[in-house]
Coordinates of C-alpha atoms and ligand atoms in Angstrom, one line a residue:
M1 CA 24.5 25.8 -71.3
S2 CA 26.8 28.9 -71.8
P3 CA 29.8 29.6 -69.9
M4 CA 28.1 33.0 -68.6
I5 CA 24.8 31.2 -67.2
M6 CA 27.2 28.3 -65.5
A7 CA 28.9 31.1 -63.8
T8 CA 26.0 33.3 -62.9
L9 CA 24.0 29.9 -61.4
T10 CA 27.5 28.7 -59.3
V11 CA 27.6 32.2 -58.1
F12 CA 23.9 32.1 -57.3
A13 CA 24.0 28.3 -55.5
R14 CA 26.8 30.0 -53.3
L15 CA 24.7 32.5 -52.5
V16 CA 21.9 30.8 -51.3
S17 CA 23.8 27.8 -49.5
S18 CA 25.0 30.5 -47.1
Q19 CA 23.7 31.4 -43.8
C20 CA 22.5 34.8 -44.9
A21 CA 22.8 34.5 -48.5
H22 CA 19.2 36.8 -48.8
T23 CA 21.1 39.4 -47.4
K24 CA 24.1 39.0 -49.7
L25 CA 21.7 38.8 -52.8
L26 CA 20.1 42.2 -52.1
R27 CA 23.4 43.7 -51.1
L28 CA 24.7 42.2 -54.2
M29 CA 21.6 44.2 -56.1
G30 CA 22.9 47.1 -54.6
R31 CA 20.2 47.3 -52.0
Q32 CA 19.4 47.6 -48.4
P33 CA 17.8 44.5 -46.5
L34 CA 14.5 45.3 -44.5
F35 CA 16.2 43.3 -41.9
V36 CA 19.4 41.6 -41.3
G37 CA 20.9 39.2 -39.2
C38 CA 19.0 36.0 -40.4
D39 CA 19.0 32.9 -39.5
V40 CA 16.3 31.3 -41.7
G41 CA 13.0 32.9 -43.3
L42 CA 12.9 35.1 -46.8
V43 CA 10.1 37.9 -46.9
Y44 CA 9.4 39.4 -50.1
G45 CA 8.9 43.2 -49.1
R46 CA 7.4 45.9 -51.3
S47 CA 10.3 46.7 -53.7
A48 CA 12.9 44.4 -52.6
M49 CA 13.2 41.1 -51.2
A50 CA 14.2 41.2 -47.6
C51 CA 15.2 38.6 -44.9
M52 CA 13.5 38.4 -41.2
C53 CA 15.3 36.8 -38.7
T54 CA 13.4 34.5 -36.5
D55 CA 14.8 35.7 -33.2
H56 CA 13.7 39.2 -34.1
S57 CA 12.7 39.1 -30.0
Y58 CA 16.4 40.2 -29.8
D59 CA 17.9 43.8 -29.9
Y60 CA 20.7 42.6 -31.9
D61 CA 22.1 39.3 -33.4
F62 CA 25.7 40.3 -32.2
L63 CA 26.2 42.2 -29.2
V64 CA 30.0 42.9 -28.4
I65 CA 31.1 43.9 -25.0
G66 CA 34.7 45.8 -25.0
G67 CA 35.5 48.4 -28.2
G68 CA 39.1 47.2 -28.6
S69 CA 40.8 45.1 -31.0
G70 CA 39.0 41.8 -30.7
G71 CA 35.9 43.3 -30.4
L72 CA 36.0 45.7 -33.3
A73 CA 37.3 43.6 -35.7
A74 CA 34.6 40.8 -35.1
A75 CA 32.1 43.6 -34.8
K76 CA 32.9 44.9 -38.1
E77 CA 33.2 41.5 -39.9
A78 CA 29.7 40.3 -38.5
V79 CA 27.9 43.6 -39.7
G80 CA 29.7 42.9 -43.2
L81 CA 28.3 39.6 -43.2
G82 CA 24.5 40.8 -42.4
A83 CA 24.2 40.5 -38.6
K84 CA 22.6 43.6 -36.6
V85 CA 25.3 44.6 -34.2
A86 CA 25.9 46.7 -31.6
V87 CA 29.0 47.5 -29.7
L88 CA 29.6 48.4 -25.8
D89 CA 32.7 50.1 -24.7
Y90 CA 33.5 52.1 -21.4
V91 CA 37.3 52.9 -20.2
T92 CA 37.3 53.1 -15.9
P93 CA 39.6 56.0 -15.1
S94 CA 43.2 54.6 -13.6
P95 CA 44.0 55.4 -10.3
V96 CA 45.3 58.7 -11.2
G97 CA 42.6 59.5 -13.4
T98 CA 43.6 58.9 -16.7
T99 CA 41.0 57.9 -19.0
W100 CA 40.7 57.8 -23.3
G101 CA 38.5 57.0 -26.1
L102 CA 37.0 54.4 -28.1
G103 CA 39.4 51.7 -29.7
G104 CA 40.8 49.8 -26.5
T105 CA 44.3 49.2 -25.1
C106 CA 46.3 49.1 -28.4
V107 CA 45.1 52.3 -29.9
N108 CA 45.0 54.4 -27.0
V109 CA 47.3 52.8 -24.2
G110 CA 49.3 49.9 -25.7
C111 CA 51.1 49.4 -29.3
I112 CA 50.6 52.4 -30.7
P113 CA 51.8 55.3 -28.3
K114 CA 54.1 52.5 -27.0
K115 CA 55.5 52.3 -30.9
L116 CA 55.5 56.2 -31.5
M117 CA 57.6 57.1 -28.3
H118 CA 59.7 53.8 -29.1
Q119 CA 60.5 55.8 -32.4
A120 CA 60.9 59.3 -30.3
A121 CA 63.9 57.1 -28.9
L122 CA 65.2 55.9 -32.2
L123 CA 65.3 59.2 -33.6
G124 CA 67.5 60.9 -30.7
E125 CA 70.0 57.6 -31.2
A126 CA 70.0 59.0 -35.0
I127 CA 70.7 62.3 -34.2
H128 CA 73.9 61.2 -32.3
E129 CA 74.4 58.8 -35.4
A130 CA 73.6 61.5 -37.7
A131 CA 76.9 63.4 -37.2
T132 CA 79.4 60.5 -38.0
F133 CA 77.5 60.5 -41.5
G134 CA 78.4 64.3 -41.8
W135 CA 75.4 66.0 -40.8
Q136 CA 76.6 69.3 -39.4
L137 CA 74.6 69.2 -35.9
N138 CA 75.5 69.5 -32.3
P139 CA 74.2 66.2 -30.4
K140 CA 74.8 67.7 -27.2
S141 CA 72.5 70.4 -27.7
V142 CA 69.6 68.0 -28.6
K143 CA 67.4 67.0 -26.0
I144 CA 63.7 66.1 -25.8
D145 CA 60.3 68.0 -25.5
W146 CA 58.4 65.8 -23.1
E147 CA 55.2 68.2 -23.9
A148 CA 55.7 68.4 -27.6
L149 CA 56.0 64.4 -27.9
R150 CA 52.9 63.9 -25.5
T151 CA 50.9 66.0 -27.7
A152 CA 51.7 64.6 -31.0
V153 CA 51.3 61.4 -29.7
Q154 CA 47.9 62.3 -28.1
N155 CA 47.0 63.9 -31.3
H156 CA 47.2 61.0 -33.2
V157 CA 45.7 58.6 -30.8
K158 CA 42.6 61.1 -30.8
S159 CA 42.3 60.9 -34.3
V160 CA 42.1 57.3 -34.8
N161 CA 39.4 57.7 -32.0
W162 CA 37.5 59.7 -34.3
V163 CA 38.0 57.7 -37.3
T164 CA 37.1 54.6 -35.2
R165 CA 33.6 56.4 -34.3
V166 CA 33.0 57.4 -37.7
E167 CA 33.5 54.1 -39.2
L168 CA 31.1 52.5 -36.5
R169 CA 28.6 55.0 -38.1
T170 CA 29.4 54.6 -41.1
K171 CA 29.0 50.3 -41.1
K172 CA 25.9 51.1 -39.1
I173 CA 27.0 49.1 -35.9
E174 CA 25.5 51.1 -32.8
Y175 CA 27.9 52.1 -30.0
F176 CA 27.3 52.5 -26.5
N177 CA 29.7 54.4 -24.3
A178 CA 28.8 52.1 -21.1
L179 CA 29.9 49.8 -19.0
A180 CA 28.2 46.5 -19.6
H181 CA 27.4 43.7 -17.2
F182 CA 25.5 40.6 -17.7
K183 CA 21.5 40.4 -16.4
D184 CA 21.0 37.2 -18.1
A185 CA 22.7 34.9 -20.9
H186 CA 20.8 37.0 -23.5
T187 CA 20.4 40.5 -21.8
V188 CA 23.1 43.1 -20.8
V189 CA 22.9 46.3 -19.2
G190 CA 25.2 49.2 -19.9
I191 CA 25.8 52.4 -17.5
T192 CA 26.4 55.4 -18.6
K193 CA 29.0 57.5 -17.1
K194 CA 25.6 59.8 -16.1
G195 CA 24.3 56.8 -14.6
E196 CA 21.7 55.8 -17.0
E197 CA 21.1 52.1 -17.6
K198 CA 20.9 50.8 -21.0
I199 CA 19.1 47.5 -21.2
L200 CA 19.9 45.4 -24.2
T201 CA 19.3 41.9 -25.7
A202 CA 21.1 39.8 -28.1
K203 CA 21.0 36.5 -29.8
N204 CA 24.7 35.9 -29.7
I205 CA 27.2 38.1 -27.4
L206 CA 31.1 38.3 -27.6
I207 CA 33.0 39.0 -24.3
A208 CA 36.4 41.5 -25.8
V209 CA 37.0 43.2 -22.3
G210 CA 40.4 43.2 -22.1
G211 CA 42.7 43.8 -19.1
R212 CA 44.4 46.6 -17.2
P213 CA 47.6 46.6 -15.1
K214 CA 48.0 45.5 -11.6
Y215 CA 49.3 47.1 -8.8
P216 CA 50.8 45.5 -5.9
D217 CA 49.2 45.6 -2.4
I218 CA 52.2 47.7 -1.1
P219 CA 51.6 51.6 0.9
G220 CA 51.6 54.1 -1.7
A221 CA 51.4 52.1 -4.9
I222 CA 47.8 53.3 -6.2
E223 CA 48.5 56.6 -4.5
Y224 CA 51.5 57.4 -6.2
G225 CA 52.0 55.1 -8.6
I226 CA 51.1 54.9 -12.5
S227 CA 50.6 52.5 -15.3
S228 CA 51.4 52.0 -19.2
D229 CA 47.7 53.3 -18.9
D230 CA 49.1 56.8 -17.9
I231 CA 52.7 57.6 -19.1
F232 CA 51.7 58.1 -22.8
S233 CA 49.6 61.0 -21.8
L234 CA 51.4 62.1 -19.0
E235 CA 51.3 66.1 -18.3
R236 CA 55.0 66.3 -16.9
A237 CA 57.9 64.8 -18.0
P238 CA 58.6 61.5 -16.0
G239 CA 62.0 62.5 -14.7
K240 CA 63.9 60.1 -12.9
T241 CA 61.7 56.7 -13.3
L242 CA 61.3 53.6 -11.2
I243 CA 59.8 50.7 -13.4
I244 CA 58.5 47.5 -11.4
G245 CA 58.4 44.5 -13.4
A246 CA 60.4 43.4 -16.3
G247 CA 58.0 41.9 -18.7
Y248 CA 57.4 43.3 -22.3
I249 CA 55.7 46.2 -21.4
G250 CA 58.0 47.4 -18.2
L251 CA 61.1 46.5 -20.6
E252 CA 60.2 48.7 -23.6
C253 CA 58.9 51.5 -21.2
A254 CA 62.7 51.3 -19.8
G255 CA 63.9 51.3 -23.5
F256 CA 62.4 54.4 -24.6
L257 CA 62.0 57.0 -21.4
N258 CA 65.9 55.8 -21.3
G259 CA 66.2 56.8 -24.9
L260 CA 64.8 59.7 -24.5
G261 CA 66.9 61.3 -22.0
Y262 CA 65.4 60.1 -18.3
D263 CA 67.3 58.4 -15.6
T264 CA 65.3 54.9 -15.4
T265 CA 66.1 51.6 -13.0
I266 CA 64.1 48.6 -13.1
I267 CA 63.0 46.4 -10.1
I268 CA 62.4 42.4 -11.0
R269 CA 61.5 40.2 -8.3
S270 CA 62.1 37.3 -10.6
V271 CA 62.8 36.3 -14.6
V272 CA 63.2 39.1 -17.2
L273 CA 60.9 38.5 -20.1
R274 CA 59.3 35.4 -18.9
G275 CA 57.9 32.9 -21.4
F276 CA 60.7 34.3 -24.1
D277 CA 63.8 32.5 -25.1
R278 CA 66.3 33.1 -22.2
Q279 CA 69.4 33.8 -24.2
M280 CA 67.6 36.2 -26.5
A281 CA 66.2 37.7 -22.9
T282 CA 69.5 38.0 -21.9
H283 CA 70.9 39.9 -24.8
I284 CA 67.9 42.4 -24.5
V285 CA 68.7 43.1 -20.8
E286 CA 72.7 43.3 -21.2
E287 CA 72.2 45.8 -24.3
M288 CA 69.7 48.1 -22.1
Q289 CA 72.2 48.1 -19.5
Q290 CA 74.9 49.1 -21.7
R291 CA 72.8 52.1 -22.8
G292 CA 72.4 53.2 -19.2
V293 CA 69.3 51.4 -18.0
K294 CA 69.7 50.1 -14.4
F295 CA 68.5 46.7 -13.1
N296 CA 67.6 45.5 -9.4
Y297 CA 67.4 42.3 -9.8
E298 CA 65.6 39.6 -7.1
S299 CA 64.3 42.9 -5.4
K300 CA 60.9 43.8 -4.2
L301 CA 59.2 47.1 -3.6
K302 CA 57.8 47.8 -0.1
K303 CA 56.7 51.4 0.3
V304 CA 56.0 54.1 -1.9
S305 CA 55.2 57.5 -0.2
K306 CA 55.4 61.5 -0.9
Q307 CA 58.1 63.7 0.1
E308 CA 57.4 67.4 0.9
D309 CA 59.1 68.2 -2.2
D310 CA 56.5 66.0 -4.5
R311 CA 59.0 63.5 -5.2
L312 CA 58.5 60.0 -4.7
L313 CA 60.1 58.0 -1.5
V314 CA 60.7 54.7 -2.7
D315 CA 61.9 51.5 -0.3
W316 CA 62.7 48.0 -1.7
I317 CA 64.1 45.3 -0.3
D318 CA 66.5 43.2 -2.0
K319 CA 67.7 39.2 -1.9
D320 CA 69.5 39.3 1.4
G321 CA 66.7 41.1 3.2
Q322 CA 68.5 44.7 2.8
I323 CA 66.2 47.7 2.6
H324 CA 67.1 50.2 0.3
Q325 CA 65.4 54.0 -0.5
D326 CA 65.6 56.1 -3.6
V327 CA 63.9 59.3 -4.6
Y328 CA 62.1 59.1 -7.9
D329 CA 59.7 61.6 -9.8
T330 CA 58.0 58.7 -11.6
V331 CA 57.0 55.1 -10.0
L332 CA 55.7 52.9 -13.1
F333 CA 54.1 49.6 -12.4
A334 CA 54.5 46.9 -15.0
I335 CA 53.7 43.9 -13.0
G336 CA 51.2 42.4 -15.1
R337 CA 47.7 42.4 -16.2
Q338 CA 44.4 41.4 -15.0
S339 CA 41.2 40.8 -17.3
L340 CA 38.2 42.9 -16.5
T341 CA 35.6 40.0 -16.1
Q342 CA 34.5 40.2 -12.8
E343 CA 33.0 43.5 -13.5
L344 CA 30.7 41.7 -16.2
K345 CA 28.7 39.7 -13.5
P346 CA 29.8 36.2 -14.9
E347 CA 27.6 34.5 -12.0
N348 CA 24.5 36.1 -13.0
I349 CA 24.9 33.9 -16.5
G350 CA 27.2 30.6 -14.8
L351 CA 30.0 32.0 -17.0
K352 CA 33.5 30.2 -15.8
L353 CA 36.5 32.1 -15.1
V354 CA 40.0 30.0 -14.5
P355 CA 40.7 30.9 -11.1
E356 CA 43.3 33.5 -9.8
T357 CA 43.5 35.1 -13.5
G358 CA 39.7 35.7 -14.2
K359 CA 40.4 34.6 -17.6
I360 CA 38.1 32.6 -19.9
D361 CA 38.6 29.1 -21.3
A362 CA 37.0 29.0 -24.4
V363 CA 37.0 26.3 -26.5
N364 CA 37.4 28.0 -30.3
E365 CA 36.1 31.0 -28.7
Q366 CA 33.3 29.7 -27.2
T367 CA 32.6 29.9 -23.4
N368 CA 30.8 27.4 -21.3
V369 CA 27.1 29.3 -22.0
P370 CA 26.6 28.6 -25.5
N371 CA 26.0 32.0 -26.7
I372 CA 28.5 33.7 -25.0
Y373 CA 32.4 34.2 -27.1
A374 CA 35.3 35.8 -26.1
V375 CA 38.2 36.8 -27.8
G376 CA 41.3 38.9 -27.1
D377 CA 43.3 39.4 -23.9
V378 CA 40.5 37.3 -21.8
L379 CA 41.3 34.4 -23.3
Y380 CA 43.6 31.8 -21.2
K381 CA 46.8 31.1 -22.4
K382 CA 46.7 32.7 -25.2
P383 CA 48.7 35.2 -26.9
E384 CA 47.8 38.6 -25.5
L385 CA 48.5 40.5 -28.6
T386 CA 46.3 42.7 -31.1
P387 CA 46.9 40.9 -34.3
V388 CA 45.6 37.6 -32.6
A389 CA 42.7 39.2 -31.1
I390 CA 41.6 41.1 -34.7
Q391 CA 42.2 37.7 -36.1
A392 CA 40.3 35.7 -33.5
G393 CA 37.4 38.2 -33.5
K394 CA 37.2 37.9 -37.4
L395 CA 37.3 34.2 -37.5
L396 CA 34.6 34.1 -35.1
A397 CA 32.3 36.5 -37.0
R398 CA 32.8 34.8 -40.2
R399 CA 31.9 31.3 -38.6
L400 CA 28.8 32.5 -36.9
Y401 CA 27.3 34.8 -39.6
G402 CA 29.2 33.7 -42.8
N403 CA 29.2 30.0 -43.1
S404 CA 32.8 30.0 -42.4
I405 CA 34.3 26.9 -40.7
E406 CA 37.7 28.2 -40.2
Q407 CA 39.4 28.2 -36.9
M408 CA 42.0 30.6 -35.1
D409 CA 45.0 29.2 -35.1
Y410 CA 47.1 30.9 -31.7
I411 CA 50.5 28.5 -32.7
N412 CA 53.3 30.5 -34.4
V413 CA 52.4 33.8 -33.7
A414 CA 55.2 36.3 -34.2
T415 CA 55.8 39.1 -32.0
T416 CA 58.3 41.5 -31.3
V417 CA 59.5 43.6 -28.0
F418 CA 60.4 47.3 -28.8
T419 CA 63.4 47.2 -26.6
P420 CA 66.5 49.8 -27.9
L421 CA 67.6 47.0 -29.9
E422 CA 64.9 44.9 -30.8
Y423 CA 63.9 41.6 -30.3
G424 CA 61.5 39.8 -33.0
C425 CA 60.4 35.7 -32.6
V426 CA 58.4 33.4 -33.9
G427 CA 57.4 29.9 -32.7
L428 CA 59.5 28.0 -29.8
S429 CA 62.3 29.4 -27.6
E430 CA 65.2 27.1 -27.2
E431 CA 64.2 26.0 -24.2
A432 CA 60.3 25.1 -25.2
A433 CA 62.0 23.2 -28.1
I434 CA 64.2 21.1 -26.0
A435 CA 61.4 20.3 -23.5
L436 CA 59.2 19.3 -26.3
H437 CA 61.5 17.7 -28.7
G438 CA 64.5 16.7 -26.3
E439 CA 67.7 18.1 -26.9
Q440 CA 69.1 15.2 -29.1
E441 CA 66.2 15.3 -31.6
I442 CA 67.0 19.7 -32.6
E443 CA 69.3 21.7 -33.9
I444 CA 69.8 25.4 -33.1
F445 CA 71.6 27.5 -36.1
H446 CA 73.2 30.5 -34.5
A447 CA 75.5 33.7 -35.6
Y448 CA 76.4 37.1 -34.4
Y449 CA 76.3 39.6 -37.2
K450 CA 77.4 43.7 -37.7
P451 CA 74.5 45.6 -39.6
T452 CA 76.3 47.5 -42.2
E453 CA 74.6 51.2 -40.7
F454 CA 76.6 50.2 -37.5
F455 CA 79.8 50.5 -38.8
I456 CA 80.5 54.3 -39.2
P457 CA 79.1 55.3 -35.9
Q458 CA 80.8 52.6 -34.2
K459 CA 77.7 50.9 -32.5
N460 CA 78.0 48.2 -30.3
V461 CA 77.3 45.1 -32.6
D462 CA 77.7 42.3 -29.6
R463 CA 74.4 41.5 -29.5
C464 CA 73.0 41.5 -33.0
Y465 CA 72.4 38.0 -32.7
V466 CA 69.9 35.4 -34.8
K467 CA 68.7 32.0 -33.9
V468 CA 67.1 29.4 -35.7
I469 CA 65.9 26.0 -34.0
A470 CA 64.7 22.9 -36.0
L471 CA 63.9 19.8 -36.0
R472 CA 67.4 17.6 -36.8
N473 CA 65.9 14.9 -38.5
G474 CA 63.1 14.5 -41.3
N475 CA 62.6 17.6 -43.3
E476 CA 64.5 19.6 -40.6
T477 CA 61.3 21.6 -40.1
V478 CA 62.0 24.8 -38.4
L479 CA 60.4 25.2 -35.0
G480 CA 61.5 28.9 -34.2
M481 CA 63.3 32.0 -35.3
H482 CA 64.9 34.9 -32.7
F483 CA 66.5 38.0 -34.0
V484 CA 67.8 40.8 -32.0
G485 CA 68.8 43.7 -34.1
P486 CA 66.9 46.5 -35.5
N487 CA 63.7 46.4 -37.3
A488 CA 63.3 43.1 -35.5
G489 CA 59.5 43.3 -36.1
E490 CA 59.7 43.9 -40.1
V491 CA 62.4 41.3 -40.4
I492 CA 60.6 38.3 -38.3
Q493 CA 57.0 38.7 -40.2
G494 CA 58.2 37.3 -43.4
F495 CA 59.4 34.3 -41.8
A496 CA 56.4 34.1 -40.1
T497 CA 54.6 33.2 -42.8
A498 CA 57.3 30.6 -43.7
I499 CA 57.2 28.7 -40.8
K500 CA 53.2 28.5 -41.5
C501 CA 54.5 27.2 -44.6
G502 CA 56.5 24.6 -43.3
L503 CA 60.1 26.4 -43.6
T504 CA 62.7 23.7 -43.5
I505 CA 66.7 24.6 -43.2
P506 CA 67.4 23.7 -46.4
K507 CA 65.0 26.1 -47.8
L508 CA 66.3 28.6 -45.5
K509 CA 69.8 28.2 -46.3
S510 CA 68.4 27.9 -50.4
T511 CA 67.1 31.2 -50.1
V512 CA 69.1 34.0 -51.4
G513 CA 69.1 36.8 -49.1
I514 CA 68.9 40.5 -49.6
H515 CA 72.1 42.4 -49.6
P516 CA 72.9 44.4 -47.1
T517 CA 70.0 43.9 -44.8
V518 CA 69.7 42.5 -41.3
A519 CA 67.3 40.0 -42.5
E520 CA 69.5 38.0 -44.7
E521 CA 71.7 36.9 -41.8
F522 CA 69.0 34.4 -41.6
T523 CA 69.8 33.1 -44.9
R524 CA 73.6 32.8 -44.5
I525 CA 73.1 30.8 -40.9
N526 CA 75.0 27.4 -41.0
I527 CA 77.3 27.2 -37.6
T528 CA 75.2 24.9 -35.2
K529 CA 75.5 25.5 -31.5
R530 CA 76.1 21.7 -31.3
S531 CA 79.3 22.1 -33.2
G532 CA 81.0 24.5 -31.1
L533 CA 82.3 26.7 -33.6
D534 CA 82.7 30.2 -32.9
P535 CA 79.5 32.5 -34.3
K536 CA 81.1 35.6 -34.5
P537 CA 80.8 37.5 -37.9
Q538 CA 84.4 37.2 -39.9
S539 CA 83.6 39.4 -42.5
C540 CA 80.8 41.2 -43.6
C541 CA 80.2 39.9 -47.2
S542 CA 81.4 36.8 -47.7
Ligands
FAD1 P1 41.3 45.8 -25.5 O1 41.9 46.2 -26.6 O2 41.9 46.0 -24.3 O3 39.7 46.3 -25.4 C1 39.0 46.2 -24.5 C2 38.0 47.1 -24.6 O4 37.0 46.7 -23.8 C3 38.4 48.5 -23.4 O5 38.3 49.7 -24.3 C4 38.1 48.4 -22.3 O6 37.9 49.8 -21.4 C5 36.5 47.7 -22.6 N1 35.7 46.9 -21.5 C6 36.2 46.4 -20.3 N2 35.7 46.1 -19.8 C7 34.0 46.7 -20.4 C8 32.7 46.6 -20.2 N3 32.4 46.1 -18.8 N4 31.5 47.9 -20.8 C9 32.2 48.0 -21.6 N5 33.6 47.9 -22.1 C10 34.3 47.7 -21.6 N6 49.9 44.0 -28.8 C11 50.8 43.7 -30.3 O7 50.4 43.3 -30.7 N7 51.6 44.7 -30.2 C12 52.3 45.3 -29.5 O8 53.6 46.3 -29.6 C13 51.7 45.8 -27.8 N8 52.1 46.4 -27.4 C14 51.3 46.9 -26.3 C15 51.9 47.7 -25.3 C16 51.3 47.9 -24.3 C17 51.9 49.0 -22.8 C18 50.1 47.4 -23.7 C19 49.6 47.1 -22.6 C20 49.7 46.3 -24.9 C21 50.0 46.0 -25.9 N9 49.5 45.3 -26.7 C22 50.6 45.3 -27.5 C23 48.6 44.3 -26.3 C24 47.2 44.8 -27.0 O9 47.4 46.1 -26.7 C25 46.2 43.9 -26.4 O10 47.0 42.7 -27.1 C26 44.9 43.8 -27.3 O11 44.6 45.6 -26.7 C27 44.2 43.4 -26.9 O12 42.5 43.4 -27.7 P2 41.3 43.5 -26.7 O13 40.2 43.5 -27.6 O14 41.2 41.6 -26.0 O15 41.1 44.1 -25.6

């Protein structure tokens, strides 16, 4: 048999063995199937071979509730594999009335506007440094125009909303701007803005509804407070701002507001950056304090009220029970997020939620209702990050419609906190590594370093720090990598792949660095905490 015929037969065999082989074959032939999203059954049409679903009693093969990172990724993947897909997305206005378009949290009120405002703050810093490099400007006259920044950010967000809608139309994914709830396990009711009901049925349903910011149960919080849902589109400049909560969202907001020149204070009830490495969290906070962000520890907000001049009077209580008062222009709550699962009427289908959290404890993204799946921020004890939602959504669609068996791997997911001095990490924190393996079984390498670009403007290098946590014995497998410094996300991304590939300390040390970069500091690492040696840098290039 000729190699050409062999290759053709192999491709054909692969196609027919797959769930929607006939659909794929048609697409390969450049034709559209008459019916898509099939399980079994092959029908020969007039001019083209087409497949028909056994379950054509349903409107859709795959109905996605939530047009955010996870839902859209799953929908696009499923339609590409031949499924008939619809997406319902609806944004309930925030307490102060902020609303937004298609695309979910990340695009509208999360990663994207946040990164843009962080960039605006970094540029302000760069302008001040530029003078030391010889640029002839007067940094003292530089100030932010909030309206211009907000407009630029919102224009970008709206362009992404538009591209997303066009993409759904092009890919023939039906989109409904409607708030969904379950009628039964195969039927979803969508309520539009005008109050019209849309009843949609599907064989499989995906819950990808994400979450929204929580508000504390104290007087004035809902009336006068805002959250990350509002800050990126705030009509007026935020002015003097109080942020409640020191998770990554609270710290990032405080970081860019302070960088933009607004007086910023954070109130923290317990720990900063819960779940992250403690030492790294301390570095970040100290750096922020040095840059002017004020931190009120072990304090609890009691009341927010509006003064006659429209400014907000805030009462809080410290750890000794002492009441404090101050006046702010903006009070921003960043005390955590709640899942939007109650609104789905889970009781109508017997969907189990984890008490208190409202989250779904799915097994391989499948809920306790067999045809109902979940991805993204609604999942219990999974990283609440966009790439995690996207990857889980894509892999689920491939398993449902593409004959794949690949499961989502939630371990060693890298992330970055976009504070003024950024923090990127992947793998275990020092505390988690000790808890899992025992102090004697792990080795911690660490180093302070001086980024070359910090020398001329004489920027503070006290908290430029890297840490590598590894097993002490065997191959010395790397368990965690932590980086505080410029461009932390860019630095840590590559090392995350290395960890996936089983990075070991000898391999890391044998990697030749790129000089002069900040990422090379990982390859130069050789001082262990156990040795007690000084991790401060001796010189830049030895
Ligand atoms: P979402 O993106 O939230 O999408 C859910 C969608 O479903 C929303 O549009 C919602 O309105 C809609 N919906 C809810 N209920 C219904 C219903 N009943 N009917 C119809 N529609 C419904 N992640 C990162 O990876 N990097 C970052 O830098 C980052 N920064 C962030 C900064 C901030 C300020 C915030 C808040 C989040 C950030 N995240 C970041 C997290 C990231 O945004 C989320 O992990 C991600 O958006 C989760 O995707 P999802 O698909 O689960 O939900």
